[in-house]
Structures are given as structure tokens and as C-alpha cells.
Amino acid sequence: MNLRYYLPTRVIAGKGCIVANAPLLAKLGGRALVMTGKASAKKNGSERDVIAALESQGIAYSLFDGVEPNPDVANCRAAAALARMFKADFIVGVGGGSPLDAAKAAALLARNDLSDAEVFRNDYRNAALPVVAVPTTAGTGSEVTQYAILTNDSIESKSSISWEGCFPVLAFLDSAYTATLSHRTAVNTALDALSHAVEGYLAVKSDGWSRALAYEAMRAFGKTLPRLADGFYGGDLRAELLLAANMAGAVIAQTATTIVHAMGYSLTYFKNIDHGRANGLLLAPYLDFVVAANPEGVREVLAAVGCRDLEAFDDLLGDLLGERETISPDEIRRFTAIALKTKHVGNTARSPEESDIKSLYAKGLRPL
Ligand code: NAP
Ligand code: FE
């Protein structure tokens, strides 16, 4: 048996959980940097609750509310500079995957002087500042992963920091915060989480432990996604989605992602398609592609999400995605060349050739 897993984040879920568990923050120090995106944390109650929890413990804080969607290293450096100036003992990341990943990168940069080339080396001298994660999308699962995924203009794509020192020490899941998500962002972020569970289930690096978690996450998506597609977005549904996304994050922390994510990065970088939607567009063609290498695995995926066959899975995703974006022959050529260079190829159950990746793009989008 070849098994290895590591999951060091304390996860606390429930209504009002941040304020109720504020003493856990005091154990991390007396000075905190709070990092958020530009607007959403002020509207959904998460920033208010984090500040109330910090104040209840007499913890001084400074606010960096300038995290961009799909942040780059420069954006994280600005936050790291504030963390240093403020002498923060820890960082609280509040928001979707973008602020959570930016918090991890800033926590690393606050303690390490790194050139842009060194940022993605995944080998650092000093421990990062501890990170507390408060997700406000039910999507990335970043609150339980060691990854910080940043826009990297030098390769015209995204690059990952993947380092055990980037696991958040603490994560608070309160589905009250996801109530303000637009239907489109709720769908797109759920598709990201579904991709994590499905890709993780079939990944070369999967094992019995990660598959058990992925299966349960997929079962939850099988129940929730049809309701989401029908326009439901009540409190119970939101809580189930947040938990399923969290489980799917714990899956990819062990298995990493596959060709779907590698291909999706170009759709985000060049075509500005949201991260989760980019994966969602490619997910059904990907299952159809890997079925030849792992028919039993794909059957199990379909059973978990409650789809009788690949066509039913494609229909479910079609309902969630609506009209698909177009893609030109030149885009397919360029994006394929980028995806082929990634390590995700080797983690995909059936190793894709250039022609396979081109065909996945053509099936997932509308070729011009
Ligand atoms: P996001 O980029 O964090 O946020 C997308 C949009 O949703 C932003 O405009 C944000 O507004 C808004 N938003 C967030 N929470 C909201 C709420 N509760 N109500 C209303 N609007 C809200 O989206 P995401 O999909 O969660 O994260 C994507 C990023 O995560 C990508 O960079 C992706 O590569 C990365 N990712 C990381 C991992 C990992 O393991 N680390 C895994 C998968 C993906 P504001 O900007 O105003 O906050
Ligand atoms: Fe993702």
C-alpha cells in the first residue's frame, strides 16, 4: 500500500462560528492583517464578523481590501508589505479563492524575500505567517489546501505555490456569507468544487482515502446541483454546497488537479472566463475522454452524482452552463501548447496527446 496524506487545518462550520470561536484567534497573536476583495466582504457580513471577533479578543488589526480576482504576485506583495509594516502576527483571508490564495501568498512573502522567479519554487527558508481562512464562495476549497494559485504573466497562465506551510491553520465556514452571491457566481464556484471532486476522484495521485472523500462530495453535488440549476438557493442548499466544496478542497490537497484545470487556466487568462466555469465547460468532455482508461472510475462518478450515463451528466452541466463561449482554431492551438507543458498531464488517468487536448477544447466550447 502506498498512502500519504496531510490535512492540518482546523475546520469549524456553522452559523456565527467566527464570533463564537474568537478565542482561537487570540492564540495566534495580538496583531492581524485582514485581507478581502474590493467589495463583497463588506456586503455579506464576513468582514464585520471577523472584525467583531478580533475586537472581542483585543487583537489589533489592519485591513487590506484590495485583493483582485485572480490575483498576481504584485497584488500579494502589496499586502505582504502592509503585513510587515503593521507587524502582523497572522493573516485572516476573507472571500472567494482569490483573497484566500492572496492571503497565503502574502503570509509567505511577509516572512521571505523572494524574487518573482523564486515565488513559485515551493522551497522557502522561513515559515509563513499563520493564515485563517473565511471562504465566502462555495467553490475553491482553498481554506483547506496548501495551494495559492496566482496569475503569472511571464507564462501567460496561472502558477501554483504548493507548499505545506501554506495550509491555513484555521478555517471558518458560515454559509450566511454565500447568500449574497449572484446566481452566476454561485453556479461557477460550485462547478469548480465539482471539478475538484471529479478530477480528484480519477486523478493518478488518488487513493482510497481521497476517493472516499471525493465520492461523498460528488454525492452532495448530485443532490444540490440540479436544485441550483432550477434556481433554488436557500440556506440549507448553501450550507450543503459549502461543506461539499470544503471536502472537495481536502481532496485536491491530496491528489492535485488534472488536465481540466490546466486547460481552464488559459480560458481564464485569455478569455476572462471565471475559473469554475472554465472547468465546468471541459468536465463532461473530459469524462468522455478518460472513460477508455478507467471505465469503472467513470461509472462510479456518474453513480455518485446520480446521472445514469455520460449524456445525463452532460445535460446537467449544460443546464448549469447555458450558452457556451466560442473558441477559434488559433486559440485552440495556443491553449493546447500551454496545457501540454503542465504537470497536470501526468496526473490525468488517460495521458492526453496534443490532438486529445484540442478535441477537448472543441467539445467544451463552440469552435469557430
Ligand atoms: P473569487 O475570484 O475569489 O471571487 C469572484 C467574485 O465573486 C469577485 O467579484 C468577488 O467579489 C465575488 N464574491 C466573493 N464572495 C462573494 C459573496 N459572498 N457574495 C457576492 N460576491 C462575492 O472567486 P473564486 O471562484 O472563489 O476563486 C477563484 C480563484 O481561486 C482563482 O484565482 C482560482 O485559480 C483559485 N483557486 C484556488 C484553489 C486552491 O486550492 N487554492 C483551488 C481552485 C481555485 P470581491 O472581489 O468584491 O470579493
Ligand atoms: Fe479550482
Short mmCIF file of C-alpha atoms in Angstrom, two decimals, residues 45-323:
data_model
loop_
_atom_site.label_atom_id
_atom_site.label_comp_id
_atom_site.label_asym_id
_atom_site.label_seq_id
_atom_site.Cartn_x
_atom_site.Cartn_y
_atom_site.Cartn_z
CA GLY A 45 -21.28 40.22 6.80
CA SER A 46 -17.98 38.33 6.82
CA GLU A 47 -15.72 41.36 7.31
CA ARG A 48 -17.97 42.66 10.09
CA ASP A 49 -17.88 39.29 11.91
CA VAL A 50 -14.11 38.91 11.58
CA ILE A 51 -13.56 42.40 12.97
CA ALA A 52 -16.02 41.75 15.82
CA ALA A 53 -14.18 38.53 16.69
CA LEU A 54 -10.77 40.26 16.63
CA GLU A 55 -12.03 43.17 18.72
CA SER A 56 -13.61 40.81 21.26
CA GLN A 57 -10.12 39.43 21.90
CA GLY A 58 -8.33 42.79 21.94
CA ILE A 59 -6.47 41.91 18.73
CA ALA A 60 -5.28 44.95 16.75
CA TYR A 61 -5.95 44.71 13.02
CA SER A 62 -5.22 46.38 9.74
CA LEU A 63 -7.36 45.92 6.61
CA PHE A 64 -6.11 45.24 3.08
CA ASP A 65 -9.25 45.30 0.93
CA GLY A 66 -7.63 45.39 -2.47
CA VAL A 67 -7.31 41.73 -3.50
CA GLU A 68 -8.12 41.42 -7.22
CA PRO A 69 -9.94 38.43 -8.70
CA ASN A 70 -7.24 36.03 -9.95
CA PRO A 71 -4.52 37.94 -8.05
CA ASP A 72 -0.93 38.17 -9.25
CA VAL A 73 2.31 38.32 -7.27
CA ALA A 74 2.38 42.14 -7.27
CA ASN A 75 -1.06 42.26 -5.63
CA CYS A 76 0.15 39.85 -2.92
CA ARG A 77 3.39 41.81 -2.43
CA ALA A 78 1.37 44.93 -1.62
CA ALA A 79 -0.47 43.04 1.14
CA ALA A 80 2.77 41.46 2.40
CA ALA A 81 4.34 44.93 2.68
CA LEU A 82 1.40 46.03 4.84
CA ALA A 83 1.72 42.87 6.97
CA ARG A 84 5.37 43.71 7.62
CA MET A 85 4.75 47.37 8.31
CA PHE A 86 1.90 46.54 10.68
CA LYS A 87 3.98 43.74 12.27
CA ALA A 88 1.10 41.31 11.83
CA ASP A 89 1.33 38.03 13.75
CA PHE A 90 -1.17 36.35 11.43
CA ILE A 91 -3.38 36.99 8.39
CA VAL A 92 -7.13 36.44 8.05
CA GLY A 93 -8.17 35.87 4.42
CA VAL A 94 -11.86 36.59 3.80
CA GLY A 95 -13.58 36.00 0.47
CA GLY A 96 -13.54 33.70 -2.51
CA GLY A 97 -10.49 31.75 -3.61
CA SER A 98 -8.77 34.95 -4.74
CA PRO A 99 -8.47 36.59 -1.27
CA LEU A 100 -7.73 33.22 0.36
CA ASP A 101 -4.90 32.45 -2.06
CA ALA A 102 -3.62 36.02 -1.83
CA ALA A 103 -3.58 35.70 1.98
CA LYS A 104 -1.43 32.56 1.75
CA ALA A 105 0.99 34.19 -0.70
CA ALA A 106 1.20 37.38 1.39
CA ALA A 107 1.83 35.28 4.51
CA LEU A 108 4.74 33.65 2.71
CA LEU A 109 6.12 36.90 1.28
CA ALA A 110 5.86 38.68 4.62
CA ARG A 111 8.45 36.28 6.01
CA ASN A 112 10.59 35.60 2.92
CA ASP A 113 12.34 37.95 0.48
CA LEU A 114 11.62 36.33 -2.86
CA SER A 115 12.15 37.46 -6.44
CA ASP A 116 9.26 36.82 -8.84
CA ALA A 117 11.08 33.73 -10.15
CA GLU A 118 11.55 32.38 -6.61
CA VAL A 119 7.90 32.74 -5.61
CA PHE A 120 6.84 29.51 -7.35
CA ARG A 121 9.85 27.38 -6.26
CA ASN A 122 7.91 25.78 -3.41
CA ASP A 123 11.00 25.77 -1.23
CA TYR A 124 11.29 28.61 1.24
CA ARG A 125 13.61 29.41 4.11
CA ASN A 126 11.18 30.82 6.68
CA ALA A 127 7.77 29.69 7.89
CA ALA A 128 4.87 31.77 6.55
CA LEU A 129 2.68 33.78 8.91
CA PRO A 130 -0.28 31.66 10.10
CA VAL A 131 -3.37 32.08 7.92
CA VAL A 132 -7.02 31.93 8.98
CA ALA A 133 -9.42 31.37 6.06
CA VAL A 134 -13.04 32.52 5.80
CA PRO A 135 -14.49 31.37 2.45
CA THR A 136 -17.44 33.33 1.08
CA THR A 137 -17.84 31.27 -2.08
CA ALA A 138 -18.65 27.54 -2.06
CA GLY A 139 -16.00 26.71 -4.58
CA THR A 140 -12.26 26.56 -4.35
CA GLY A 141 -11.80 24.76 -1.03
CA SER A 142 -8.68 26.91 -0.67
CA GLU A 143 -9.35 27.08 3.07
CA VAL A 144 -8.00 23.51 3.34
CA THR A 145 -5.34 23.42 0.63
CA GLN A 146 -1.62 24.19 0.51
CA TYR A 147 -2.02 25.98 -2.83
CA ALA A 148 -2.00 29.64 -3.72
CA ILE A 149 -2.81 29.95 -7.41
CA LEU A 150 -1.67 33.23 -8.89
CA THR A 151 -1.81 34.85 -12.31
CA ASN A 152 1.66 34.63 -13.83
CA ASP A 153 2.12 36.93 -16.83
CA SER A 154 5.58 35.52 -17.59
CA ILE A 155 3.97 32.24 -18.72
CA GLU A 156 0.62 33.78 -19.73
CA SER A 157 -1.23 31.47 -17.36
CA LYS A 158 -1.57 30.68 -13.67
CA SER A 159 1.12 29.19 -11.48
CA SER A 160 0.72 27.46 -8.14
CA ILE A 161 2.56 27.91 -4.92
CA SER A 162 2.21 24.42 -3.47
CA TRP A 163 3.75 24.23 -0.04
CA GLU A 164 2.69 22.58 3.21
CA GLY A 165 3.49 25.82 5.04
CA CYS A 166 0.58 27.46 3.18
CA PHE A 167 -2.17 25.31 4.69
CA PRO A 168 -4.40 27.65 6.72
CA VAL A 169 -4.24 26.83 10.43
CA LEU A 170 -7.92 27.58 10.91
CA ALA A 171 -10.98 27.81 8.63
CA PHE A 172 -14.43 29.14 9.49
CA LEU A 173 -17.34 28.06 7.26
CA ASP A 174 -20.51 30.10 7.68
CA SER A 175 -22.96 29.75 4.80
CA ALA A 176 -24.64 33.03 5.76
CA TYR A 177 -21.87 34.73 3.75
CA THR A 178 -22.68 32.97 0.47
CA ALA A 179 -26.26 34.30 0.46
CA THR A 180 -25.20 37.42 -1.46
CA LEU A 181 -23.58 35.53 -4.36
CA SER A 182 -25.15 36.14 -7.74
CA HIS A 183 -26.69 33.01 -9.27
CA ARG A 184 -23.95 33.04 -11.89
CA THR A 185 -21.09 33.14 -9.38
CA ALA A 186 -22.82 30.54 -7.18
CA VAL A 187 -23.03 28.22 -10.20
CA ASN A 188 -19.50 28.90 -11.40
CA THR A 189 -17.92 28.35 -7.99
CA ALA A 190 -19.96 25.16 -7.46
CA LEU A 191 -18.65 23.90 -10.82
CA ASP A 192 -15.10 24.50 -9.59
CA ALA A 193 -15.80 22.40 -6.50
CA LEU A 194 -17.45 19.66 -8.57
CA SER A 195 -14.37 19.63 -10.81
CA HIS A 196 -12.13 19.21 -7.78
CA ALA A 197 -14.15 16.20 -6.60
CA VAL A 198 -14.39 14.57 -10.05
CA GLU A 199 -10.80 15.28 -11.09
CA GLY A 200 -9.55 14.24 -7.66
CA TYR A 201 -11.56 11.00 -7.77
CA LEU A 202 -9.97 9.98 -11.08
CA ALA A 203 -6.51 11.53 -10.60
CA VAL A 204 -3.43 9.34 -10.90
CA LYS A 205 -2.48 10.53 -7.40
CA SER A 206 -5.82 9.46 -5.86
CA ASP A 207 -6.00 6.72 -3.26
CA GLY A 208 -8.72 5.04 -1.23
CA TRP A 209 -8.78 7.78 1.36
CA SER A 210 -9.09 10.70 -1.09
CA ARG A 211 -11.64 8.78 -3.19
CA ALA A 212 -13.86 8.23 -0.15
CA LEU A 213 -13.93 11.97 0.47
CA ALA A 214 -14.38 12.77 -3.23
CA TYR A 215 -17.26 10.30 -3.52
CA GLU A 216 -19.14 11.92 -0.64
CA ALA A 217 -18.56 15.38 -2.12
CA MET A 218 -19.83 14.19 -5.52
CA ARG A 219 -22.92 12.67 -3.87
CA ALA A 220 -23.63 16.05 -2.27
CA PHE A 221 -23.25 17.80 -5.63
CA GLY A 222 -25.56 15.25 -7.21
CA LYS A 223 -28.25 16.37 -4.78
CA THR A 224 -27.57 20.10 -4.83
CA LEU A 225 -26.63 20.97 -8.42
CA PRO A 226 -29.99 20.11 -10.06
CA ARG A 227 -31.69 22.34 -7.48
CA LEU A 228 -29.18 25.11 -8.13
CA ALA A 229 -29.81 24.73 -11.89
CA ASP A 230 -33.53 25.17 -11.17
CA GLY A 231 -32.80 28.47 -9.44
CA PHE A 232 -33.08 27.38 -5.78
CA TYR A 233 -30.59 28.98 -3.39
CA GLY A 234 -31.93 28.58 0.14
CA GLY A 235 -29.98 28.32 3.39
CA ASP A 236 -29.86 24.50 3.51
CA LEU A 237 -28.64 24.28 -0.07
CA ARG A 238 -25.95 26.86 0.59
CA ALA A 239 -24.72 25.01 3.70
CA GLU A 240 -24.55 21.72 1.76
CA LEU A 241 -22.63 23.36 -1.08
CA LEU A 242 -20.14 24.98 1.30
CA LEU A 243 -19.44 21.67 3.03
CA ALA A 244 -19.16 19.76 -0.25
CA ALA A 245 -16.75 22.39 -1.63
CA ASN A 246 -14.70 22.08 1.55
CA MET A 247 -14.48 18.29 1.18
CA ALA A 248 -13.51 18.67 -2.47
CA GLY A 249 -10.74 21.06 -1.41
CA ALA A 250 -9.41 18.45 1.02
CA VAL A 251 -9.43 16.01 -1.90
CA ILE A 252 -7.24 18.13 -4.19
CA ALA A 253 -4.92 18.93 -1.30
CA GLN A 254 -4.03 15.21 -1.57
CA THR A 255 -4.49 14.48 -5.29
CA ALA A 256 -3.89 17.83 -7.04
CA THR A 257 -5.93 18.61 -10.17
CA THR A 258 -5.68 17.30 -13.73
CA ILE A 259 -5.82 18.41 -17.36
CA VAL A 260 -9.23 20.09 -16.81
CA HIS A 261 -7.70 22.73 -14.54
CA ALA A 262 -4.58 23.10 -16.72
CA MET A 263 -6.80 23.74 -19.78
CA GLY A 264 -9.14 26.01 -17.83
CA TYR A 265 -6.33 28.40 -16.85
CA SER A 266 -5.97 29.61 -20.47
CA LEU A 267 -9.73 30.16 -20.72
CA THR A 268 -9.46 32.42 -17.67
CA TYR A 269 -6.21 34.13 -18.63
CA PHE A 270 -7.01 34.88 -22.29
CA LYS A 271 -10.81 34.86 -22.41
CA ASN A 272 -11.67 36.11 -18.92
CA ILE A 273 -13.94 33.10 -18.25
CA ASP A 274 -14.46 32.56 -14.49
CA HIS A 275 -12.26 29.80 -13.08
CA GLY A 276 -15.10 27.46 -12.12
CA ARG A 277 -17.00 27.96 -15.37
CA ALA A 278 -13.80 27.26 -17.32
CA ASN A 279 -13.54 23.86 -15.61
CA GLY A 280 -17.28 23.21 -15.95
CA LEU A 281 -17.13 23.70 -19.73
CA LEU A 282 -14.49 20.99 -20.01
CA LEU A 283 -15.71 18.48 -17.43
CA ALA A 284 -18.13 16.35 -19.49
CA PRO A 285 -15.76 16.03 -22.49
CA TYR A 286 -13.00 15.10 -20.03
CA LEU A 287 -15.10 12.26 -18.51
CA ASP A 288 -15.85 11.04 -22.01
CA PHE A 289 -12.10 11.09 -22.71
CA VAL A 290 -10.90 9.23 -19.59
CA VAL A 291 -13.63 6.56 -19.69
CA ALA A 292 -11.47 4.44 -22.00
CA ALA A 293 -8.70 4.30 -19.39
CA ASN A 294 -10.85 3.98 -16.27
CA PRO A 295 -14.40 2.84 -17.12
CA GLU A 296 -15.13 1.70 -13.58
CA GLY A 297 -13.99 5.02 -12.11
CA VAL A 298 -16.19 6.99 -14.50
CA ARG A 299 -19.16 4.69 -13.71
CA GLU A 300 -18.61 5.45 -10.01
CA VAL A 301 -18.50 9.20 -10.68
CA LEU A 302 -21.80 9.01 -12.58
CA ALA A 303 -23.39 6.91 -9.83
CA ALA A 304 -22.24 9.34 -7.14
CA VAL A 305 -23.72 12.38 -8.89
CA GLY A 306 -26.86 10.43 -9.75
CA CYS A 307 -26.51 10.50 -13.56
CA ARG A 308 -27.41 7.31 -15.44
CA ASP A 309 -24.84 7.91 -18.20
CA LEU A 310 -22.40 10.43 -19.67
CA GLU A 311 -25.17 12.07 -21.64
CA ALA A 312 -27.16 12.78 -18.46
CA PHE A 313 -24.01 14.28 -16.91
CA ASP A 314 -23.51 16.46 -19.99
CA ASP A 315 -27.17 17.57 -19.75
CA LEU A 316 -26.81 18.51 -16.07
CA LEU A 317 -23.74 20.61 -16.84
CA GLY A 318 -25.47 22.08 -19.89
CA ASP A 319 -28.34 23.27 -17.66
CA LEU A 320 -25.85 24.96 -15.34
CA LEU A 321 -23.66 26.47 -18.05
CA GLY A 322 -26.17 27.83 -20.56
CA GLU A 323 -24.72 29.02 -23.84
#
